[in-house]
mmCIF file of C-alpha atoms in Angstrom:
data_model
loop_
_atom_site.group_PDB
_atom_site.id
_atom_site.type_symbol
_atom_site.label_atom_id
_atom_site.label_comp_id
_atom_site.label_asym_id
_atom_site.label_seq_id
_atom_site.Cartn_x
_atom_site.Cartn_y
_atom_site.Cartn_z
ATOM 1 C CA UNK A 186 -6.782 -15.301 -20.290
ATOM 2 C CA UNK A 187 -8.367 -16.046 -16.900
ATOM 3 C CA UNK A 188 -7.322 -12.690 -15.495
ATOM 4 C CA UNK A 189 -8.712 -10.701 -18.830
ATOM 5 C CA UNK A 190 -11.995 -12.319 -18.820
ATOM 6 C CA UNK A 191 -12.371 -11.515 -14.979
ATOM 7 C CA UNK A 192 -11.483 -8.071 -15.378
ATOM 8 C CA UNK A 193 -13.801 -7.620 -18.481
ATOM 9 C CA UNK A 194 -16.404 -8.797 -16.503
ATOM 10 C CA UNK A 195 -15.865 -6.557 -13.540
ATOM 11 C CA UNK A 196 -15.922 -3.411 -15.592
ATOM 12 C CA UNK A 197 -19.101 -4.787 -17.512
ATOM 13 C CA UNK A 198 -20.773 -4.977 -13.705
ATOM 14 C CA UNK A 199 -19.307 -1.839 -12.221
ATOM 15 C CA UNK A 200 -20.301 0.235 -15.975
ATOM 16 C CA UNK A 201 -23.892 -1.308 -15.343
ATOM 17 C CA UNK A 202 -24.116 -0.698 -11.423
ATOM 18 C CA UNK A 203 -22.744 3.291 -12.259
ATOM 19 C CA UNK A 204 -25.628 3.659 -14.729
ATOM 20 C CA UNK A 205 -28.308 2.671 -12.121
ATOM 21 C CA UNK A 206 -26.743 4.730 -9.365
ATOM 22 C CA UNK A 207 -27.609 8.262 -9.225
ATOM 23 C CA UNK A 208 -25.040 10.956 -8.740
ATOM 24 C CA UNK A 209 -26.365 11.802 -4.932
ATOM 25 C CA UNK A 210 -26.212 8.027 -4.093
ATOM 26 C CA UNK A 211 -23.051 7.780 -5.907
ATOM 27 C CA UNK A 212 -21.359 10.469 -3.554
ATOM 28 C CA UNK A 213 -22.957 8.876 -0.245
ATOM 29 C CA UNK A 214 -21.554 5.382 -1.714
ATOM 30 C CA UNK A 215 -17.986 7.191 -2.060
ATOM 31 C CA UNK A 216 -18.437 8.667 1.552
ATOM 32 C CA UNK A 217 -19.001 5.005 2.882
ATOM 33 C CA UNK A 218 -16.146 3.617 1.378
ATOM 34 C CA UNK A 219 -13.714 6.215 2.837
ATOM 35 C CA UNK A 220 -15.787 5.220 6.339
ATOM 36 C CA UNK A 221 -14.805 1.598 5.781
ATOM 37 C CA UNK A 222 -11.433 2.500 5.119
ATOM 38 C CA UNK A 223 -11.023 4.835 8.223
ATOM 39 C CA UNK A 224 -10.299 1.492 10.190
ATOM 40 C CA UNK A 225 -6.632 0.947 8.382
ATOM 41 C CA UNK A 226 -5.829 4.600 9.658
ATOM 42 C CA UNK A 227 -6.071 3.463 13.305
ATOM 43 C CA UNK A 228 -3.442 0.820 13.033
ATOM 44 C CA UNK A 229 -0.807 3.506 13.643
ATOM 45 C CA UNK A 230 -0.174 7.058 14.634
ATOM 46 C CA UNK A 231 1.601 9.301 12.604
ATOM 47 C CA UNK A 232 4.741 11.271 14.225
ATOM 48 C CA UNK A 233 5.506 14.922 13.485
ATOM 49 C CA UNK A 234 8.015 13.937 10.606
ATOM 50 C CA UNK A 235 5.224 12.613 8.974
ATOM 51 C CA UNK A 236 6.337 8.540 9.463
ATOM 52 C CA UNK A 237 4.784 5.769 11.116
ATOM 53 C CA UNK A 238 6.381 5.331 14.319
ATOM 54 C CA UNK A 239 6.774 1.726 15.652
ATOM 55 C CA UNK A 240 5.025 0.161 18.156
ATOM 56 C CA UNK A 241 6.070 -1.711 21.079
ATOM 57 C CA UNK A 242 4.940 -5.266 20.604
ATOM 58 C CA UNK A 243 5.587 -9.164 20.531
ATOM 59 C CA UNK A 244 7.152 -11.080 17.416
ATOM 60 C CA UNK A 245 5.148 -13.188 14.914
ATOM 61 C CA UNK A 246 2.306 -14.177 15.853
ATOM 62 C CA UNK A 247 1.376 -12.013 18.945
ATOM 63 C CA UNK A 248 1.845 -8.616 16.807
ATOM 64 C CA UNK A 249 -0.455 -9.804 14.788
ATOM 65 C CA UNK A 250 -3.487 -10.243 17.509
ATOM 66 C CA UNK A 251 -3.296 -6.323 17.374
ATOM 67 C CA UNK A 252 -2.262 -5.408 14.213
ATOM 68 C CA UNK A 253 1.022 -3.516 14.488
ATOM 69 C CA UNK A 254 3.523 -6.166 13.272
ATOM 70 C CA UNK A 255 6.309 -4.262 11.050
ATOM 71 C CA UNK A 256 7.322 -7.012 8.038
ATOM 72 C CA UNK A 257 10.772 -6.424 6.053
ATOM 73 C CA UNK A 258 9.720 -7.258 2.150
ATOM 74 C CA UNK A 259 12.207 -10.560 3.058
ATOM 75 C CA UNK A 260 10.283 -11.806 5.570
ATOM 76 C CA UNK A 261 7.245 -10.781 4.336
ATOM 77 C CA UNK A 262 7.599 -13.372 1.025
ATOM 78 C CA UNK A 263 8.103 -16.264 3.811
ATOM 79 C CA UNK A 264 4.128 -16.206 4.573
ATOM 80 C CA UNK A 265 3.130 -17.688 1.461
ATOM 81 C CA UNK A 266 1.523 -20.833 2.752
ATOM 82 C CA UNK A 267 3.155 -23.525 2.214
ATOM 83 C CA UNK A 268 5.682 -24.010 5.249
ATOM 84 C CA UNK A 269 3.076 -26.122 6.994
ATOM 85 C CA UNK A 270 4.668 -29.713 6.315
ATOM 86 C CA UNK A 271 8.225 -28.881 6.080
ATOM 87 C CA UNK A 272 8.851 -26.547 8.641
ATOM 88 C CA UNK A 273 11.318 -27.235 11.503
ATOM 89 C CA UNK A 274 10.897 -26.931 14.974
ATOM 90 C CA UNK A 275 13.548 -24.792 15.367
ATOM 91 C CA UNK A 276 11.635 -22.375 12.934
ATOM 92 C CA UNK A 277 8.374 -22.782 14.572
ATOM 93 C CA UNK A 278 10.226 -22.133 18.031
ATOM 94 C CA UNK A 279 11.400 -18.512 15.973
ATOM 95 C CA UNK A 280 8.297 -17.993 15.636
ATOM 96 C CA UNK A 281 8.658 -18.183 11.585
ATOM 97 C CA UNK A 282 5.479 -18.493 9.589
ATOM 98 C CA UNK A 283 3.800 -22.308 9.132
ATOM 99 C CA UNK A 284 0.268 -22.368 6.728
ATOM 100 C CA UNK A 285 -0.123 -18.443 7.348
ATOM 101 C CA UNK A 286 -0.658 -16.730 3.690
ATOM 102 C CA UNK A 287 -0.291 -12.367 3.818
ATOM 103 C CA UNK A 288 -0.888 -10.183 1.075
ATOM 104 C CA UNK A 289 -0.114 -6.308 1.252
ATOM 105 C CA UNK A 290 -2.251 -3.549 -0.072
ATOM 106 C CA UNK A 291 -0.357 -0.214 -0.378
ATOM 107 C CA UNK A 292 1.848 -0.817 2.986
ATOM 108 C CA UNK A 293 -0.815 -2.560 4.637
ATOM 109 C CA UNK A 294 -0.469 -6.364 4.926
ATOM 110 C CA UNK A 295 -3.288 -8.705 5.819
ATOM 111 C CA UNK A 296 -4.041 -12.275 6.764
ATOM 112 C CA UNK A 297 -5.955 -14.249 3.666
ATOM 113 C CA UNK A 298 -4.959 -17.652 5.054
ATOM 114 C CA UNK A 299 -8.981 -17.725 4.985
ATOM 115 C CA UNK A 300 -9.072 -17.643 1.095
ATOM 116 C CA UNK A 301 -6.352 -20.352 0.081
ATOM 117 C CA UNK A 302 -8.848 -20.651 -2.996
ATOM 118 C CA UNK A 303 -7.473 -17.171 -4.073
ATOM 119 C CA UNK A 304 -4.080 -16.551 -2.731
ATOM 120 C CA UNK A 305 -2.573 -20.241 -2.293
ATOM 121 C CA UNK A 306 0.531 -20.217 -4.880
ATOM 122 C CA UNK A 307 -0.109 -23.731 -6.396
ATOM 123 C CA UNK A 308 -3.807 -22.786 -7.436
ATOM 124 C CA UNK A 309 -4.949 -19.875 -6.391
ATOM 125 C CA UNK A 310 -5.759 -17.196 -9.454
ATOM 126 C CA UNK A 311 -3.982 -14.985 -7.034
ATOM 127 C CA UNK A 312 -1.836 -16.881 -5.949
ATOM 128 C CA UNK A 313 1.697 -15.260 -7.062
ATOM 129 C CA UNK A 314 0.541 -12.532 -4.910
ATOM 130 C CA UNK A 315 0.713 -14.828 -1.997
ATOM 131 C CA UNK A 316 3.776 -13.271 0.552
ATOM 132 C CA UNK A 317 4.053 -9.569 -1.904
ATOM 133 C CA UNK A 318 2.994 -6.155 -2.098
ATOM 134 C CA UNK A 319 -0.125 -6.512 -4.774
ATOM 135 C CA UNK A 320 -1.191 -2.818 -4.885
ATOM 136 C CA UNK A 321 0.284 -2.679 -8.463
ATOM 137 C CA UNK A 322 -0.678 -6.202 -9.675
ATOM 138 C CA UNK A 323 -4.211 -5.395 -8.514
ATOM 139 C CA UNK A 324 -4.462 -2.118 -9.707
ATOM 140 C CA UNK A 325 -3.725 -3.459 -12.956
ATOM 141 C CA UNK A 326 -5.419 -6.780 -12.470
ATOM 142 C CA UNK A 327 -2.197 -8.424 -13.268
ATOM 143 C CA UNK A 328 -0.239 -11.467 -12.528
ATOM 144 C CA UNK A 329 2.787 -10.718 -14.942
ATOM 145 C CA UNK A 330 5.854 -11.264 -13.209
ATOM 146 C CA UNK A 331 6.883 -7.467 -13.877
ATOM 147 C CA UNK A 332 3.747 -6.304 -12.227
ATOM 148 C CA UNK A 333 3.843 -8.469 -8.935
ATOM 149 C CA UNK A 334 7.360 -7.817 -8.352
ATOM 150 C CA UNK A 335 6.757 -4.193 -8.660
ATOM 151 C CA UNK A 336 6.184 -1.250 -6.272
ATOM 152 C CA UNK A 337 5.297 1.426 -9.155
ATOM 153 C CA UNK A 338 2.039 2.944 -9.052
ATOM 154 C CA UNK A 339 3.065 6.204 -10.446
ATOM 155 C CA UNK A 340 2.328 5.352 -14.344
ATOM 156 C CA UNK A 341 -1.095 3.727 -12.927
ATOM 157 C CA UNK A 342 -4.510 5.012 -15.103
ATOM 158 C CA UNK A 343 -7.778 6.742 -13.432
ATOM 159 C CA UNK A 344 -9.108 3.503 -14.155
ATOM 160 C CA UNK A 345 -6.562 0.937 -12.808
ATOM 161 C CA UNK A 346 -6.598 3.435 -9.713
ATOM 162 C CA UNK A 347 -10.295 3.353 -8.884
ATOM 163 C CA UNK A 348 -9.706 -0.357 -9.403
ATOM 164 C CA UNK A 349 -6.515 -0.452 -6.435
ATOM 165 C CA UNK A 350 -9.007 1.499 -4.215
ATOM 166 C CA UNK A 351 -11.743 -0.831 -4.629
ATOM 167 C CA UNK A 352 -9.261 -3.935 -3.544
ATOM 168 C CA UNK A 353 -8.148 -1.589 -0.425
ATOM 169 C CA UNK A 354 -12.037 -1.799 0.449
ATOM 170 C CA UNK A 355 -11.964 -5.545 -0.146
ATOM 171 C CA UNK A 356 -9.205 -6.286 1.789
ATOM 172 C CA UNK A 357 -9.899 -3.890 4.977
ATOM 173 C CA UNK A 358 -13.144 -5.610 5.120
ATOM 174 C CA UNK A 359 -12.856 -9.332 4.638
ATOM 175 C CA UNK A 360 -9.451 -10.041 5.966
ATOM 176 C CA UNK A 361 -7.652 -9.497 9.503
ATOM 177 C CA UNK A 362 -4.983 -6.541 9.618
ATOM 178 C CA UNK A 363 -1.808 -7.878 11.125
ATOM 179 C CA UNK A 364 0.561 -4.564 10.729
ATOM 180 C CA UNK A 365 2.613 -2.903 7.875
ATOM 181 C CA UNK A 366 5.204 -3.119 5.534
ATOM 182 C CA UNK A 367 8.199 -1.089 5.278
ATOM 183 C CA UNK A 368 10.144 -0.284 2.384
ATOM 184 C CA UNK A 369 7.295 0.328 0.117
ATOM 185 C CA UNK A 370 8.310 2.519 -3.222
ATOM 186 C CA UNK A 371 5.363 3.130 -4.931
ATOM 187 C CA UNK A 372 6.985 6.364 -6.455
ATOM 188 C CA UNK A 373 3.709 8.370 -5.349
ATOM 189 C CA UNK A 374 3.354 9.713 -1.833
ATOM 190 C CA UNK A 375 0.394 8.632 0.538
ATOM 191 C CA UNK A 376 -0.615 12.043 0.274
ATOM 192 C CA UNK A 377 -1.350 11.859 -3.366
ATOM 193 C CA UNK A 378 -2.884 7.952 -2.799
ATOM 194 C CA UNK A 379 -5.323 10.153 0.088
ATOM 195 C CA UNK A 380 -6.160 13.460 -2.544
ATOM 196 C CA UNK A 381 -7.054 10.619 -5.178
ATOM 197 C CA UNK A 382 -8.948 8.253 -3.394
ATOM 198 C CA UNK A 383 -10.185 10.209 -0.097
ATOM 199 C CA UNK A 384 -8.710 7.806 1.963
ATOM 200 C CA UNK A 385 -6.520 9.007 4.902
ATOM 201 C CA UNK A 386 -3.953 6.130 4.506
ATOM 202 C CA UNK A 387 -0.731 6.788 7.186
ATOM 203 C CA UNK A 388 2.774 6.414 5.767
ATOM 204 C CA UNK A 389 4.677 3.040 6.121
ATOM 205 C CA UNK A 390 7.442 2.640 8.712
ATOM 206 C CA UNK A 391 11.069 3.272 7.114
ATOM 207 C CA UNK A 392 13.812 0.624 6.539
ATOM 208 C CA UNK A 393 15.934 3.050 8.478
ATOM 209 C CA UNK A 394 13.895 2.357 11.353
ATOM 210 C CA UNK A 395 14.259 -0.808 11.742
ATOM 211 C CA UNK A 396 17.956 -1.689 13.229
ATOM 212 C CA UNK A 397 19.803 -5.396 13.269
ATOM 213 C CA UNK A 398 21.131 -6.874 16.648
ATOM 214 C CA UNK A 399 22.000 -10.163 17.824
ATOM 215 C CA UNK A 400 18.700 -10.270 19.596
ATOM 216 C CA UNK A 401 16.789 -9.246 16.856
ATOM 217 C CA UNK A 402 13.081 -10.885 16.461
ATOM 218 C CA UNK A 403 12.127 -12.473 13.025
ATOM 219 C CA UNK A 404 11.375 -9.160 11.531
ATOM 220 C CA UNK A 405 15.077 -8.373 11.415
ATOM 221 C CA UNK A 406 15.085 -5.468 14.806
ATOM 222 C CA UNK A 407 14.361 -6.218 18.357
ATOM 223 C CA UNK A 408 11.949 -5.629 20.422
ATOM 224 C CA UNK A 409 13.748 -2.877 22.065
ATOM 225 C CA UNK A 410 13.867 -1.143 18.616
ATOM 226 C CA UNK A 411 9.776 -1.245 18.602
#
């Protein structure tokens, strides 16, 4: 397939680069990529308990401007694209998502709208991940149904790992951070994600944080909740 030929070729490149790097460039190339990720652990501070608290801040879009929208895994899977033409007024009013595609990366959801080549759902090769939480599917560089619905990363290989962290890099760099995603269950803790990768990742935001009202924004809580 499409995928397996993409991923064969990506481990022929990354086999050939290791070979030609040696191991005192190799560590100074792992120290730059924790650098680069350093940015994602400024979106949001971590409390005492150890969780994400939530930040005050406007509904979809504003939140995004700096990054500390919260997104339910419902309203998450409404940013796939392709609400452009058909949505209402009413909707837009809400402040629901129109052409806006967001992909999250191990809690951390970002703005690809730029790369409709890739994450579009009618023909992007990514494109089922398009609205989701990927970390598995890209880990594994899989677009099985089983793997994109998924949270598990707990039965993920060394290899399929070192692959996840190199997306993390990808994404932090090339696309816009617009806030987090709660609910995540990867069956690992961010702790063990950090000791494996050397990242310093924060926790997501809990469900239970997040509380219904009658006035509640898009994201399913108010803004008095934030």
């Amino acid at each position: 397939t499409l995928m397996q030929q993409q991923q064969q070729q990506q481990q022929q490149q990354q086999q050939q680069q290791t070979k030609a790097i040696p191991p005192a460039a190799m560590m100074l190339t792992k120290s730059l990529r924790w650098a680069c990720v350093a940015a994602l652990c400024a979106a949001s501070d971590v409390s005492s308990d150890g969780l994400v608290p939530l930040s005050h801040g406007a509904s979809w879009p504003g939140c995004a401007e700096e990054g500390i929208c919260v997104f339910t895994e419902e309203f998450l899977r409404s940013f796939t694209g392709r609400r452009g033409s058909v949505a209402s007024s009413e909707d837009k009013a809400a402040g629901l998502p129109d052409s806006t595609i967001l992909v999250s990366v191990a809690s951390y959801v970002f703005n690809v709208t730029s790369a409709p080549q890739y994450y579009r759902p009618d023909f992007g090769n990514y494109g089922k991940l398009a609205g989701r939480e990927a970390s598995r599917a890209l880990g594994m560089m899989s677009m099985e149904d089983e793997d994109v619905d998924s949270h598990l990363l707990a039965d993920l290989t060394e290899d399929q790992w070192e692959e996840l962290f190199n997306w993390i890099d990808k994404f932090q760099g090339k696309y816009p951070l617009v806030g987090r995603l709660t609910g995540w269950k990867p069956l690992v803790t961010m702790e063990d994600i950090n000791e494996r990768s050397g990242f310093s990742l924060k926790p997501p935001p809990i469900s239970e944080q997040l509380t219904a009202s009658a006035d509640a924004e898009p994201f399913g809580f108010s803004a008095s909740d934030l």
